């Protein structure tokens, strides 16, 4: 006669499973964390632009904080007027407008004198700093001998934009994306061609702010998961992540959760999860960025909303390796619309299904992680419309 299953054993094994899941055998490593601080903010500022929050790897060096609160090269200071300043080793001081600490780590900078193009044409350089441009674009600056009228550039079929802070009297300074510029196409003197770290990929003119990103230390994914990022020990330079939600409950609370919520919860959750998962899958759509999102991103980058696609979705888009002839399967430009570099033989490109626009695989992957739509036509591959 077959023996009946013993219910006590089943509950005991469920309990063991839950204990194992909720109570890690080794405690999470703690990191050294300082408080979040900020400069007072300038009283003349728009009230909606609160001063950027300063936390690891940034720190305020001339104000109260210890160097153990931040990373080398990330020290900020406050002006007497309350603004936040970053000193770049080879180009002087910049005011910090916002800092994005999550996923794509970035910092948005402005010229304290309100004319970033003057800095770009001057000694602007990231040499010796911890930063690189988030979206590098080449622009050519022109000094034209006609009045300051934006239309005088565009009427010749060129997307030139007036640079008001450099234009004066009978001379007008224009910026043109170098991609659209050919020598002699304007009755102007060429000043310089420089790389401009744009804050947003679609901007075709040089604005008052630039955005930079950094690779080390990498706290973005830690913060995105809700963890704390900081030095692992009191005197080392190794950076770690701790307190990711789900591992930080006190021991007694965990037992409470296991016994009180765990067992009935497990059964409910399994049923509910399969139902909800089905619903979510049916309704999931990437969100399109709109003008409001753009200005929010620029004004307050400390609040991030991920609008991008996940890795498996991105990987599912077709890849093409270029041959020696660099010929694309569809008629397409031979420059990557994102980095504006010409495709080279043997490079790997990715195309967006439906619209068949091609990009360098590295460029488009980075883009799609932040935005769910094609950078050229704004088509969302998952959008049936
Ligand atoms: C670069 O220019 C800024 C002002 O535009 C100045 O403060 C800074 O000292 C200059 N740096 C170097 C290395 O010349
Ligand atoms: C543009 O050219 C004029 C005449 O050569 C000169 O006076 C002016 O300073 C130039 N502007 C810039 C920004 O170089
Ligand atoms: C601009 O040009 C006009 C005519 O050539 C001249 O009269 C005027 O003084 C110039 N203005 C400046 C600020 O140089
Ligand atoms: C860091 O501190 C510990 C204990 O305070 C000490 O044993 C160790 O030698 C220190 N390491 C360095 C690189 O200073």
PDB file of C-alpha atoms in Angstrom, residues 69-305:
ATOM      1  CA  UNK A  69      33.226  60.876   1.286  1.00  0.00           C
ATOM      2  CA  UNK A  70      34.197  61.008  -2.368  1.00  0.00           C
ATOM      3  CA  UNK A  71      36.497  59.881  -5.145  1.00  0.00           C
ATOM      4  CA  UNK A  72      39.578  61.588  -6.497  1.00  0.00           C
ATOM      5  CA  UNK A  73      38.684  64.073  -9.247  1.00  0.00           C
ATOM      6  CA  UNK A  74      35.062  64.371  -8.120  1.00  0.00           C
ATOM      7  CA  UNK A  75      35.512  67.175  -5.596  1.00  0.00           C
ATOM      8  CA  UNK A  76      33.055  70.046  -5.890  1.00  0.00           C
ATOM      9  CA  UNK A  77      32.944  73.399  -4.130  1.00  0.00           C
ATOM     10  CA  UNK A  78      30.329  76.042  -3.401  1.00  0.00           C
ATOM     11  CA  UNK A  79      30.627  79.638  -4.621  1.00  0.00           C
ATOM     12  CA  UNK A  80      29.924  82.448  -2.125  1.00  0.00           C
ATOM     13  CA  UNK A  81      26.684  82.882  -4.106  1.00  0.00           C
ATOM     14  CA  UNK A  82      25.635  79.292  -3.382  1.00  0.00           C
ATOM     15  CA  UNK A  83      26.311  77.704  -6.785  1.00  0.00           C
ATOM     16  CA  UNK A  84      28.034  74.327  -7.120  1.00  0.00           C
ATOM     17  CA  UNK A  85      31.361  74.306  -8.977  1.00  0.00           C
ATOM     18  CA  UNK A  86      33.447  71.575 -10.622  1.00  0.00           C
ATOM     19  CA  UNK A  87      37.073  72.261 -11.453  1.00  0.00           C
ATOM     20  CA  UNK A  88      38.343  70.467 -14.566  1.00  0.00           C
ATOM     21  CA  UNK A  89      42.146  70.065 -14.497  1.00  0.00           C
ATOM     22  CA  UNK A  90      42.829  71.637 -17.899  1.00  0.00           C
ATOM     23  CA  UNK A  91      39.977  74.086 -18.411  1.00  0.00           C
ATOM     24  CA  UNK A  92      38.976  75.736 -15.166  1.00  0.00           C
ATOM     25  CA  UNK A  93      35.692  75.998 -13.282  1.00  0.00           C
ATOM     26  CA  UNK A  94      32.175  75.091 -14.412  1.00  0.00           C
ATOM     27  CA  UNK A  95      28.861  75.363 -12.604  1.00  0.00           C
ATOM     28  CA  UNK A  96      27.147  72.068 -11.957  1.00  0.00           C
ATOM     29  CA  UNK A  97      23.487  72.137 -12.990  1.00  0.00           C
ATOM     30  CA  UNK A  98      22.498  68.561 -12.207  1.00  0.00           C
ATOM     31  CA  UNK A  99      23.961  65.139 -11.479  1.00  0.00           C
ATOM     32  CA  UNK A 100      22.386  61.841 -12.476  1.00  0.00           C
ATOM     33  CA  UNK A 101      23.587  59.101 -10.129  1.00  0.00           C
ATOM     34  CA  UNK A 102      21.495  56.278 -11.569  1.00  0.00           C
ATOM     35  CA  UNK A 103      22.222  53.839 -14.424  1.00  0.00           C
ATOM     36  CA  UNK A 104      23.725  56.297 -16.951  1.00  0.00           C
ATOM     37  CA  UNK A 105      25.832  58.378 -14.599  1.00  0.00           C
ATOM     38  CA  UNK A 106      26.115  61.949 -15.881  1.00  0.00           C
ATOM     39  CA  UNK A 107      26.799  65.520 -14.836  1.00  0.00           C
ATOM     40  CA  UNK A 108      25.447  68.613 -16.606  1.00  0.00           C
ATOM     41  CA  UNK A 109      27.713  71.669 -16.606  1.00  0.00           C
ATOM     42  CA  UNK A 110      27.276  75.321 -17.541  1.00  0.00           C
ATOM     43  CA  UNK A 111      29.702  78.212 -17.943  1.00  0.00           C
ATOM     44  CA  UNK A 112      29.550  80.451 -14.853  1.00  0.00           C
ATOM     45  CA  UNK A 113      29.738  83.438 -17.262  1.00  0.00           C
ATOM     46  CA  UNK A 114      26.848  82.122 -19.357  1.00  0.00           C
ATOM     47  CA  UNK A 115      28.712  81.501 -22.625  1.00  0.00           C
ATOM     48  CA  UNK A 116      29.668  77.858 -23.059  1.00  0.00           C
ATOM     49  CA  UNK A 117      30.648  78.302 -26.733  1.00  0.00           C
ATOM     50  CA  UNK A 118      33.387  80.720 -25.588  1.00  0.00           C
ATOM     51  CA  UNK A 119      34.787  77.966 -23.327  1.00  0.00           C
ATOM     52  CA  UNK A 120      34.565  75.406 -26.150  1.00  0.00           C
ATOM     53  CA  UNK A 121      36.503  77.712 -28.472  1.00  0.00           C
ATOM     54  CA  UNK A 122      38.934  78.492 -25.660  1.00  0.00           C
ATOM     55  CA  UNK A 123      40.838  75.960 -23.605  1.00  0.00           C
ATOM     56  CA  UNK A 124      38.018  73.459 -22.981  1.00  0.00           C
ATOM     57  CA  UNK A 125      39.432  69.951 -22.578  1.00  0.00           C
ATOM     58  CA  UNK A 126      38.683  66.876 -20.499  1.00  0.00           C
ATOM     59  CA  UNK A 127      42.336  65.841 -20.323  1.00  0.00           C
ATOM     60  CA  UNK A 128      43.270  64.718 -16.843  1.00  0.00           C
ATOM     61  CA  UNK A 129      39.662  64.560 -15.663  1.00  0.00           C
ATOM     62  CA  UNK A 130      37.566  61.536 -14.743  1.00  0.00           C
ATOM     63  CA  UNK A 131      34.952  62.433 -17.364  1.00  0.00           C
ATOM     64  CA  UNK A 132      34.175  61.848 -21.019  1.00  0.00           C
ATOM     65  CA  UNK A 133      31.386  63.307 -23.200  1.00  0.00           C
ATOM     66  CA  UNK A 134      28.059  61.538 -22.890  1.00  0.00           C
ATOM     67  CA  UNK A 135      27.125  62.359 -26.505  1.00  0.00           C
ATOM     68  CA  UNK A 136      30.137  63.737 -28.432  1.00  0.00           C
ATOM     69  CA  UNK A 137      29.294  65.735 -31.591  1.00  0.00           C
ATOM     70  CA  UNK A 138      31.554  67.768 -33.840  1.00  0.00           C
ATOM     71  CA  UNK A 139      30.557  71.346 -34.598  1.00  0.00           C
ATOM     72  CA  UNK A 140      32.249  73.920 -36.804  1.00  0.00           C
ATOM     73  CA  UNK A 141      32.119  77.540 -35.633  1.00  0.00           C
ATOM     74  CA  UNK A 142      32.012  80.337 -38.211  1.00  0.00           C
ATOM     75  CA  UNK A 143      32.515  84.090 -37.946  1.00  0.00           C
ATOM     76  CA  UNK A 144      30.244  85.728 -40.509  1.00  0.00           C
ATOM     77  CA  UNK A 145      30.298  89.319 -41.615  1.00  0.00           C
ATOM     78  CA  UNK A 146      26.569  89.858 -41.718  1.00  0.00           C
ATOM     79  CA  UNK A 147      24.024  90.956 -39.145  1.00  0.00           C
ATOM     80  CA  UNK A 148      22.831  88.684 -36.365  1.00  0.00           C
ATOM     81  CA  UNK A 149      19.949  86.987 -38.147  1.00  0.00           C
ATOM     82  CA  UNK A 150      19.379  83.297 -37.654  1.00  0.00           C
ATOM     83  CA  UNK A 151      17.717  82.893 -41.045  1.00  0.00           C
ATOM     84  CA  UNK A 152      20.737  84.113 -42.991  1.00  0.00           C
ATOM     85  CA  UNK A 153      22.488  80.824 -42.282  1.00  0.00           C
ATOM     86  CA  UNK A 154      19.606  78.462 -42.822  1.00  0.00           C
ATOM     87  CA  UNK A 155      18.457  80.149 -46.037  1.00  0.00           C
ATOM     88  CA  UNK A 156      21.533  78.749 -47.737  1.00  0.00           C
ATOM     89  CA  UNK A 157      20.346  75.251 -47.013  1.00  0.00           C
ATOM     90  CA  UNK A 158      22.606  74.757 -44.018  1.00  0.00           C
ATOM     91  CA  UNK A 159      21.447  74.122 -40.480  1.00  0.00           C
ATOM     92  CA  UNK A 160      23.592  76.860 -38.952  1.00  0.00           C
ATOM     93  CA  UNK A 161      22.592  78.309 -35.611  1.00  0.00           C
ATOM     94  CA  UNK A 162      23.393  81.719 -34.224  1.00  0.00           C
ATOM     95  CA  UNK A 163      25.633  81.828 -31.164  1.00  0.00           C
ATOM     96  CA  UNK A 164      24.268  84.997 -29.525  1.00  0.00           C
ATOM     97  CA  UNK A 165      26.882  85.377 -26.782  1.00  0.00           C
ATOM     98  CA  UNK A 166      29.744  85.498 -29.336  1.00  0.00           C
ATOM     99  CA  UNK A 167      28.010  87.690 -31.917  1.00  0.00           C
ATOM    100  CA  UNK A 168      28.431  91.427 -31.746  1.00  0.00           C
ATOM    101  CA  UNK A 169      28.191  94.489 -33.957  1.00  0.00           C
ATOM    102  CA  UNK A 170      28.491  93.565 -37.628  1.00  0.00           C
ATOM    103  CA  UNK A 171      29.802  90.035 -36.935  1.00  0.00           C
ATOM    104  CA  UNK A 172      27.731  86.945 -36.350  1.00  0.00           C
ATOM    105  CA  UNK A 173      29.088  83.688 -34.963  1.00  0.00           C
ATOM    106  CA  UNK A 174      27.308  80.532 -36.142  1.00  0.00           C
ATOM    107  CA  UNK A 175      27.677  76.875 -35.274  1.00  0.00           C
ATOM    108  CA  UNK A 176      27.072  74.113 -37.839  1.00  0.00           C
ATOM    109  CA  UNK A 177      27.177  70.362 -37.173  1.00  0.00           C
ATOM    110  CA  UNK A 178      30.439  69.477 -38.942  1.00  0.00           C
ATOM    111  CA  UNK A 179      28.637  66.672 -40.698  1.00  0.00           C
ATOM    112  CA  UNK A 180      26.623  69.246 -42.701  1.00  0.00           C
ATOM    113  CA  UNK A 181      29.454  71.677 -43.251  1.00  0.00           C
ATOM    114  CA  UNK A 182      31.529  71.935 -46.372  1.00  0.00           C
ATOM    115  CA  UNK A 183      34.268  74.495 -46.807  1.00  0.00           C
ATOM    116  CA  UNK A 184      33.299  77.598 -48.735  1.00  0.00           C
ATOM    117  CA  UNK A 185      29.557  77.031 -48.382  1.00  0.00           C
ATOM    118  CA  UNK A 186      29.226  80.146 -46.221  1.00  0.00           C
ATOM    119  CA  UNK A 187      30.620  83.624 -46.726  1.00  0.00           C
ATOM    120  CA  UNK A 188      32.241  83.247 -43.326  1.00  0.00           C
ATOM    121  CA  UNK A 189      35.571  82.763 -41.674  1.00  0.00           C
ATOM    122  CA  UNK A 190      36.034  79.327 -40.113  1.00  0.00           C
ATOM    123  CA  UNK A 191      36.937  79.687 -36.425  1.00  0.00           C
ATOM    124  CA  UNK A 192      37.358  76.096 -35.238  1.00  0.00           C
ATOM    125  CA  UNK A 193      35.907  72.613 -35.273  1.00  0.00           C
ATOM    126  CA  UNK A 194      35.404  71.209 -31.785  1.00  0.00           C
ATOM    127  CA  UNK A 195      33.774  68.236 -30.116  1.00  0.00           C
ATOM    128  CA  UNK A 196      30.730  69.368 -28.131  1.00  0.00           C
ATOM    129  CA  UNK A 197      29.451  67.017 -25.390  1.00  0.00           C
ATOM    130  CA  UNK A 198      25.731  67.426 -26.072  1.00  0.00           C
ATOM    131  CA  UNK A 199      23.228  66.895 -23.277  1.00  0.00           C
ATOM    132  CA  UNK A 200      20.702  65.336 -25.675  1.00  0.00           C
ATOM    133  CA  UNK A 201      21.324  63.533 -28.995  1.00  0.00           C
ATOM    134  CA  UNK A 202      18.795  65.424 -31.131  1.00  0.00           C
ATOM    135  CA  UNK A 203      20.125  68.852 -30.361  1.00  0.00           C
ATOM    136  CA  UNK A 204      21.651  70.239 -33.506  1.00  0.00           C
ATOM    137  CA  UNK A 205      22.852  73.462 -31.953  1.00  0.00           C
ATOM    138  CA  UNK A 206      25.385  74.294 -29.305  1.00  0.00           C
ATOM    139  CA  UNK A 207      23.530  75.018 -26.099  1.00  0.00           C
ATOM    140  CA  UNK A 208      24.458  76.604 -22.813  1.00  0.00           C
ATOM    141  CA  UNK A 209      25.042  73.279 -21.075  1.00  0.00           C
ATOM    142  CA  UNK A 210      27.047  70.129 -21.771  1.00  0.00           C
ATOM    143  CA  UNK A 211      26.768  66.637 -20.277  1.00  0.00           C
ATOM    144  CA  UNK A 212      29.626  64.403 -19.246  1.00  0.00           C
ATOM    145  CA  UNK A 213      29.668  60.865 -17.974  1.00  0.00           C
ATOM    146  CA  UNK A 214      32.202  58.800 -16.010  1.00  0.00           C
ATOM    147  CA  UNK A 215      33.041  55.104 -15.951  1.00  0.00           C
ATOM    148  CA  UNK A 216      34.930  54.808 -12.660  1.00  0.00           C
ATOM    149  CA  UNK A 217      33.630  54.468  -9.992  1.00  0.00           C
ATOM    150  CA  UNK A 218      30.588  52.684 -11.328  1.00  0.00           C
ATOM    151  CA  UNK A 219      27.758  53.205  -8.850  1.00  0.00           C
ATOM    152  CA  UNK A 220      24.930  53.491 -11.384  1.00  0.00           C
ATOM    153  CA  UNK A 221      23.651  49.926 -11.345  1.00  0.00           C
ATOM    154  CA  UNK A 222      24.005  49.741  -7.545  1.00  0.00           C
ATOM    155  CA  UNK A 223      21.925  52.891  -7.027  1.00  0.00           C
ATOM    156  CA  UNK A 224      19.360  51.772  -9.577  1.00  0.00           C
ATOM    157  CA  UNK A 225      18.774  48.684  -7.426  1.00  0.00           C
ATOM    158  CA  UNK A 226      18.349  50.931  -4.395  1.00  0.00           C
ATOM    159  CA  UNK A 227      21.749  50.148  -2.877  1.00  0.00           C
ATOM    160  CA  UNK A 228      24.339  52.331  -1.193  1.00  0.00           C
ATOM    161  CA  UNK A 229      27.604  52.952  -3.019  1.00  0.00           C
ATOM    162  CA  UNK A 230      30.856  53.836  -1.275  1.00  0.00           C
ATOM    163  CA  UNK A 231      34.304  52.700  -0.208  1.00  0.00           C
ATOM    164  CA  UNK A 232      34.462  49.128   1.074  1.00  0.00           C
ATOM    165  CA  UNK A 233      36.852  49.953   3.895  1.00  0.00           C
ATOM    166  CA  UNK A 234      37.994  52.951   5.942  1.00  0.00           C
ATOM    167  CA  UNK A 235      41.273  53.377   4.079  1.00  0.00           C
ATOM    168  CA  UNK A 236      41.156  51.409   0.783  1.00  0.00           C
ATOM    169  CA  UNK A 237      40.005  52.699  -2.611  1.00  0.00           C
ATOM    170  CA  UNK A 238      37.867  49.707  -3.585  1.00  0.00           C
ATOM    171  CA  UNK A 239      34.230  50.686  -4.147  1.00  0.00           C
ATOM    172  CA  UNK A 240      31.304  48.460  -3.268  1.00  0.00           C
ATOM    173  CA  UNK A 241      27.531  48.286  -3.078  1.00  0.00           C
ATOM    174  CA  UNK A 242      25.504  47.453   0.026  1.00  0.00           C
ATOM    175  CA  UNK A 243      21.994  47.558   1.467  1.00  0.00           C
ATOM    176  CA  UNK A 244      20.320  46.508  -1.744  1.00  0.00           C
ATOM    177  CA  UNK A 245      16.688  46.148  -0.627  1.00  0.00           C
ATOM    178  CA  UNK A 246      15.782  42.587   0.249  1.00  0.00           C
ATOM    179  CA  UNK A 247      18.969  41.792   2.157  1.00  0.00           C
ATOM    180  CA  UNK A 248      18.935  44.484   4.815  1.00  0.00           C
ATOM    181  CA  UNK A 249      16.161  43.447   7.276  1.00  0.00           C
ATOM    182  CA  UNK A 250      17.112  42.735  10.892  1.00  0.00           C
ATOM    183  CA  UNK A 251      17.234  39.046  11.761  1.00  0.00           C
ATOM    184  CA  UNK A 252      14.136  38.995  13.986  1.00  0.00           C
ATOM    185  CA  UNK A 253      12.097  40.804  11.355  1.00  0.00           C
ATOM    186  CA  UNK A 254      13.151  38.189   8.805  1.00  0.00           C
ATOM    187  CA  UNK A 255      11.878  35.331  11.009  1.00  0.00           C
ATOM    188  CA  UNK A 256       8.624  37.249  11.417  1.00  0.00           C
ATOM    189  CA  UNK A 257       8.316  37.580   7.674  1.00  0.00           C
ATOM    190  CA  UNK A 258       9.134  33.905   7.156  1.00  0.00           C
ATOM    191  CA  UNK A 259       6.516  32.622   9.598  1.00  0.00           C
ATOM    192  CA  UNK A 260       3.761  35.220   9.299  1.00  0.00           C
ATOM    193  CA  UNK A 261       3.785  36.151   5.648  1.00  0.00           C
ATOM    194  CA  UNK A 262       5.992  33.572   4.007  1.00  0.00           C
ATOM    195  CA  UNK A 263       3.898  30.440   3.778  1.00  0.00           C
ATOM    196  CA  UNK A 264       0.468  31.873   2.915  1.00  0.00           C
ATOM    197  CA  UNK A 265       2.243  34.515   0.853  1.00  0.00           C
ATOM    198  CA  UNK A 266       4.141  31.997  -1.227  1.00  0.00           C
ATOM    199  CA  UNK A 267       0.971  30.313  -2.395  1.00  0.00           C
ATOM    200  CA  UNK A 268      -0.783  33.624  -3.169  1.00  0.00           C
ATOM    201  CA  UNK A 269       2.247  35.079  -4.873  1.00  0.00           C
ATOM    202  CA  UNK A 270       2.729  32.156  -7.220  1.00  0.00           C
ATOM    203  CA  UNK A 271      -0.861  32.392  -8.413  1.00  0.00           C
ATOM    204  CA  UNK A 272      -0.897  36.169  -8.602  1.00  0.00           C
ATOM    205  CA  UNK A 273       2.500  36.390 -10.267  1.00  0.00           C
ATOM    206  CA  UNK A 274       1.580  34.192 -13.190  1.00  0.00           C
ATOM    207  CA  UNK A 275      -1.600  36.223 -13.699  1.00  0.00           C
ATOM    208  CA  UNK A 276       0.096  39.616 -13.426  1.00  0.00           C
ATOM    209  CA  UNK A 277       3.070  38.554 -15.493  1.00  0.00           C
ATOM    210  CA  UNK A 278       0.766  37.585 -18.326  1.00  0.00           C
ATOM    211  CA  UNK A 279      -0.977  40.976 -18.124  1.00  0.00           C
ATOM    212  CA  UNK A 280       2.261  42.941 -18.002  1.00  0.00           C
ATOM    213  CA  UNK A 281       3.658  41.075 -20.955  1.00  0.00           C
ATOM    214  CA  UNK A 282       0.560  41.883 -22.960  1.00  0.00           C
ATOM    215  CA  UNK A 283       0.669  45.590 -22.107  1.00  0.00           C
ATOM    216  CA  UNK A 284       4.376  46.371 -22.027  1.00  0.00           C
ATOM    217  CA  UNK A 285       5.304  49.206 -24.405  1.00  0.00           C
ATOM    218  CA  UNK A 286       8.364  51.410 -24.362  1.00  0.00           C
ATOM    219  CA  UNK A 287       7.533  55.040 -23.586  1.00  0.00           C
ATOM    220  CA  UNK A 288       8.373  57.740 -26.084  1.00  0.00           C
ATOM    221  CA  UNK A 289      10.388  60.672 -24.814  1.00  0.00           C
ATOM    222  CA  UNK A 290       8.565  63.963 -25.322  1.00  0.00           C
ATOM    223  CA  UNK A 291       9.559  67.587 -24.886  1.00  0.00           C
ATOM    224  CA  UNK A 292       8.534  67.600 -21.232  1.00  0.00           C
ATOM    225  CA  UNK A 293      10.667  64.532 -20.485  1.00  0.00           C
ATOM    226  CA  UNK A 294      13.601  66.179 -22.190  1.00  0.00           C
ATOM    227  CA  UNK A 295      13.384  69.362 -20.153  1.00  0.00           C
ATOM    228  CA  UNK A 296      12.849  67.354 -16.983  1.00  0.00           C
ATOM    229  CA  UNK A 297      15.944  65.335 -17.712  1.00  0.00           C
ATOM    230  CA  UNK A 298      17.957  68.472 -18.201  1.00  0.00           C
ATOM    231  CA  UNK A 299      16.514  70.376 -15.277  1.00  0.00           C
ATOM    232  CA  UNK A 300      16.513  67.620 -12.709  1.00  0.00           C
ATOM    233  CA  UNK A 301      18.695  64.728 -13.686  1.00  0.00           C
ATOM    234  CA  UNK A 302      18.730  63.446 -10.147  1.00  0.00           C
ATOM    235  CA  UNK A 303      15.311  61.970 -10.882  1.00  0.00           C
ATOM    236  CA  UNK A 304      15.580  59.385 -13.610  1.00  0.00           C
ATOM    237  CA  UNK A 305      12.885  57.531 -15.403  1.00  0.00           C
TER     238      UNK A 305
END
